Structure formats: C-alpha cells, structure tokens
GROMACS .gro file of C-alpha atoms in nm:
model
  173
    1LEU     CA    1  -3.660   0.263  -1.990
    2ARG     CA    2  -3.429  -0.036  -2.039
    3ARG     CA    3  -3.586  -0.216  -1.745
    4PHE     CA    4  -3.933  -0.143  -1.885
    5ALA     CA    5  -3.832  -0.260  -2.234
    6ARG     CA    6  -3.709  -0.594  -2.093
    7ASN     CA    7  -4.051  -0.665  -1.942
    8LYS     CA    8  -4.245  -0.812  -2.236
    9LEU     CA    9  -4.583  -0.797  -2.060
   10ALA     CA   10  -4.536  -0.429  -1.977
   11VAL     CA   11  -4.443  -0.349  -2.337
   12ALA     CA   12  -4.741  -0.547  -2.465
   13GLY     CA   13  -4.970  -0.361  -2.222
   14LEU     CA   14  -4.830  -0.026  -2.337
   15ILE     CA   15  -4.886  -0.117  -2.701
   16ILE     CA   16  -5.247  -0.219  -2.629
   17ILE     CA   17  -5.318   0.102  -2.435
   18VAL     CA   18  -5.164   0.320  -2.708
   19LEU     CA   19  -5.364   0.130  -2.971
   20LEU     CA   20  -5.688   0.179  -2.777
   21TYR     CA   21  -5.621   0.552  -2.738
   22LEU     CA   22  -5.541   0.583  -3.110
   23ILE     CA   23  -5.866   0.407  -3.195
   24ALA     CA   24  -6.052   0.642  -2.960
   25ILE     CA   25  -5.885   0.951  -3.107
   26PHE     CA   26  -5.947   0.850  -3.467
   27ALA     CA   27  -6.295   0.701  -3.404
   28PRO     CA   28  -6.473   0.927  -3.656
   29LEU     CA   29  -6.237   0.806  -3.928
   30LEU     CA   30  -6.265   0.438  -3.835
   31MET     CA   31  -6.644   0.418  -3.807
   32ARG     CA   32  -6.825   0.287  -4.111
   33TYR     CA   33  -7.161   0.429  -4.003
   34PRO     CA   34  -7.262   0.694  -3.748
   35TYR     CA   35  -7.296   0.531  -3.407
   36ASP     CA   36  -7.656   0.647  -3.365
   37GLU     CA   37  -7.781   0.584  -3.719
   38LEU     CA   38  -8.073   0.341  -3.736
   39HIS     CA   39  -8.094   0.091  -4.020
   40SER     CA   40  -8.452  -0.030  -3.998
   41GLY     CA   41  -8.404  -0.322  -4.234
   42ALA     CA   42  -8.092  -0.446  -4.057
   43ARG     CA   43  -8.201  -0.549  -3.709
   44ASN     CA   44  -8.013  -0.818  -3.513
   45LEU     CA   45  -7.785  -0.908  -3.802
   46PRO     CA   46  -7.480  -1.126  -3.738
   47PRO     CA   47  -7.130  -1.003  -3.829
   48SER     CA   48  -7.078  -0.961  -4.202
   49SER     CA   49  -6.872  -0.761  -4.451
   50THR     CA   50  -7.127  -0.479  -4.426
   51TYR     CA   51  -7.160  -0.475  -4.047
   52TRP     CA   52  -6.832  -0.609  -3.905
   53LEU     CA   53  -6.976  -0.686  -3.560
   54GLY     CA   54  -7.339  -0.709  -3.666
   55THR     CA   55  -7.627  -0.486  -3.562
   56ASP     CA   56  -7.829  -0.451  -3.245
   57ARG     CA   57  -8.207  -0.484  -3.202
   58ASN     CA   58  -8.257  -0.126  -3.323
   59GLY     CA   59  -8.048  -0.173  -3.638
   60ARG     CA   60  -7.744   0.024  -3.519
   61ASP     CA   61  -7.393  -0.084  -3.621
   62VAL     CA   62  -7.230  -0.253  -3.318
   63TYR     CA   63  -6.874  -0.182  -3.442
   64SER     CA   64  -6.939   0.193  -3.462
   65ARG     CA   65  -7.107   0.195  -3.122
   66LEU     CA   66  -6.818  -0.001  -2.969
   67ILE     CA   67  -6.558   0.244  -3.103
   68TRP     CA   68  -6.759   0.548  -2.995
   69GLY     CA   69  -6.826   0.399  -2.650
   70GLY     CA   70  -6.454   0.330  -2.611
   71ARG     CA   71  -6.384   0.693  -2.692
   72ILE     CA   72  -6.617   0.811  -2.416
   73SER     CA   73  -6.483   0.553  -2.168
   74MET     CA   74  -6.120   0.647  -2.236
   75ALA     CA   75  -6.197   1.018  -2.199
   76ALA     CA   76  -6.383   0.957  -1.873
   77GLY     CA   77  -6.100   0.746  -1.735
   78PHE     CA   78  -5.838   1.000  -1.837
   79ALA     CA   79  -6.031   1.291  -1.684
   80SER     CA   80  -6.091   1.101  -1.358
   81VAL     CA   81  -5.725   1.011  -1.327
   82MET     CA   82  -5.620   1.371  -1.393
   83ILE     CA   83  -5.840   1.489  -1.105
   84ILE     CA   84  -5.714   1.208  -0.880
   85MET     CA   85  -5.349   1.277  -0.958
   86THR     CA   86  -5.378   1.653  -0.920
   87ILE     CA   87  -5.545   1.642  -0.580
   88GLY     CA   88  -5.354   1.338  -0.453
   89VAL     CA   89  -5.009   1.462  -0.548
   90VAL     CA   90  -5.064   1.813  -0.413
   91LEU     CA   91  -5.212   1.704  -0.078
   92GLY     CA   92  -4.969   1.413  -0.037
   93ALA     CA   93  -4.673   1.639  -0.111
   94LEU     CA   94  -4.797   1.899   0.138
   95ALA     CA   95  -4.843   1.637   0.409
   96GLY     CA   96  -4.508   1.468   0.343
   97PHE     CA   97  -4.306   1.787   0.308
   98PHE     CA   98  -4.437   1.986   0.604
   99GLY     CA   99  -4.525   1.700   0.840
  100GLY     CA  100  -4.650   1.781   1.189
  101LEU     CA  101  -4.996   1.931   1.226
  102ILE     CA  102  -5.053   1.969   0.851
  103ASP     CA  103  -4.967   1.603   0.796
  104GLN     CA  104  -5.194   1.491   1.079
  105ALA     CA  105  -5.491   1.697   0.956
  106LEU     CA  106  -5.457   1.588   0.592
  107MET     CA  107  -5.408   1.221   0.677
  108ARG     CA  108  -5.707   1.213   0.914
  109PHE     CA  109  -5.921   1.369   0.639
  110THR     CA  110  -5.781   1.108   0.399
  111ASP     CA  111  -5.870   0.829   0.643
  112ILE     CA  112  -6.228   0.957   0.664
  113LEU     CA  113  -6.263   0.953   0.286
  114LEU     CA  114  -6.111   0.606   0.261
  115ALA     CA  115  -6.375   0.478   0.506
  116ILE     CA  116  -6.665   0.586   0.280
  117PRO     CA  117  -6.750   0.336   0.001
  118LEU     CA  118  -6.719   0.486  -0.347
  119ILE     CA  119  -7.051   0.341  -0.462
  120LEU     CA  120  -7.227   0.522  -0.178
  121LEU     CA  121  -7.076   0.853  -0.291
  122LEU     CA  122  -7.179   0.785  -0.652
  123ILE     CA  123  -7.537   0.708  -0.553
  124THR     CA  124  -7.553   1.017  -0.331
  125ALA     CA  125  -7.411   1.239  -0.605
  126ALA     CA  126  -7.657   1.097  -0.858
  127SER     CA  127  -7.946   1.185  -0.629
  128LEU     CA  128  -7.817   1.533  -0.544
  129PHE     CA  129  -7.689   1.643  -0.884
  130GLN     CA  130  -7.778   1.588  -1.247
  131PRO     CA  131  -7.680   1.224  -1.310
  132GLY     CA  132  -7.448   1.183  -1.603
  133LEU     CA  133  -7.095   1.131  -1.722
  134ARG     CA  134  -6.961   1.463  -1.593
  135THR     CA  135  -7.100   1.405  -1.243
  136THR     CA  136  -6.957   1.052  -1.238
  137ILE     CA  137  -6.612   1.173  -1.347
  138ILE     CA  138  -6.606   1.448  -1.083
  139VAL     CA  139  -6.726   1.219  -0.802
  140ILE     CA  140  -6.476   0.946  -0.891
  141GLY     CA  141  -6.199   1.205  -0.909
  142LEU     CA  142  -6.292   1.373  -0.582
  143ALA     CA  143  -6.342   1.045  -0.396
  144SER     CA  144  -6.045   0.843  -0.522
  145TRP     CA  145  -5.747   1.068  -0.449
  146PRO     CA  146  -5.672   0.950  -0.092
  147GLY     CA  147  -5.472   0.645  -0.205
  148THR     CA  148  -5.253   0.861  -0.425
  149ALA     CA  149  -5.206   1.115  -0.146
  150ARG     CA  150  -5.092   0.845   0.096
  151LEU     CA  151  -4.850   0.703  -0.159
  152VAL     CA  152  -4.696   1.043  -0.238
  153ARG     CA  153  -4.673   1.130   0.132
  154GLY     CA  154  -4.495   0.802   0.206
  155GLN     CA  155  -4.248   0.851  -0.078
  156LEU     CA  156  -4.172   1.207   0.029
  157MET     CA  157  -4.121   1.103   0.390
  158ALA     CA  158  -3.883   0.829   0.274
  159LEU     CA  159  -3.692   1.078   0.058
  160LYS     CA  160  -3.658   1.316   0.352
  161GLN     CA  161  -3.470   1.043   0.541
  162GLN     CA  162  -3.213   0.982   0.266
  163GLU     CA  163  -2.848   1.052   0.340
  164TYR     CA  164  -2.810   1.322   0.074
  165VAL     CA  165  -3.093   1.521   0.237
  166THR     CA  166  -2.926   1.490   0.577
  167ALA     CA  167  -2.596   1.599   0.421
  168ALA     CA  168  -2.757   1.897   0.252
  169ARG     CA  169  -2.917   2.003   0.580
  170ALA     CA  170  -2.582   1.969   0.758
  171LEU     CA  171  -2.432   2.203   0.499
  172GLY     CA  172  -2.705   2.458   0.572
  173ALA     CA  173  -2.948   2.395   0.286
   0.00000   0.00000   0.00000
C-alpha cells in the first residue's frame, strides 16, 4: 500500500475510477431528468443551467444520458472482468499447479482461443444469439480469459520453484 500511495498517477487513477463508480451507483440521484424523457421544445440546445450538457436532436438531456450510459458501461465492464477472472484464475491455477498433461491440454486450448480474433467471436455470437448487452458481456468474458490463465499459470510455476517450496517438500509437505 505504501508503494502504491507513493505513485501519484496510480492514486489519481484510483480516485477517478472510484468517482466514476460512485457516479454510476448514484446515477438516479444525480440525474436532473429521466434519461429517456423527450422534451419536444428543447431540441439541439447548447449547455445551459437547465440542461448542463445540452440536449440531443430528440430533446433528451445529454447529461442524464451520459450518466446512465456510464452506469451500463461500468456494469458491463465489471461483469466481463468477473467472468474473465473466474475462468482465467481457475484454469491457470489448475495448469500451473498440476503441470504435465493437464497443463499441456489447457495451454493448447488457450493457444487456440488466443488465435481467434475477438471481433470475429462477437460477430458470430451476434448472428447466432440474441444480440444485446448480455450476449456481448458473456462473449467477451468467455473469449478473453486466456491471457489471465497464462499469467496465473506462469506465476504459479514460478512460485513452485521458490526455495521455501523446495524446503517444505524436503521436510515431507
């Protein structure tokens, strides 16, 4: 934590991320107007005290739409990362811990997935399934875990070579 606190850019980044998540969480309280409410007499208005970021061509408040869109984007990113981390950590830990045939099989499968472009998987999923946010989150999560799995596997394999592990094995652990 001390090392992190000394890095001013890292602290600034953390503050910005926390601020964005707080805005997303409290979006209903921060919005002046509903994000989908049409104001027919207020089309294409510039920023003002009434509409802080102006209105779009349909008369919707841009500030409210920006906050609500951020809420959806943050939730989608969080859900995708949760899927990626769950699959990547479990499979990487299995490959790194057991090694041998399990490691070979999991890493070859990982290599195959890394060879397929993500955009191709997204387009295929959109044509096969109902296109939407949920499908996009699931496809990104299911297609993006190989990098995490390789990282976890590498770290576990490095840990297995540490002296304290060798000492513990020598003592019968």
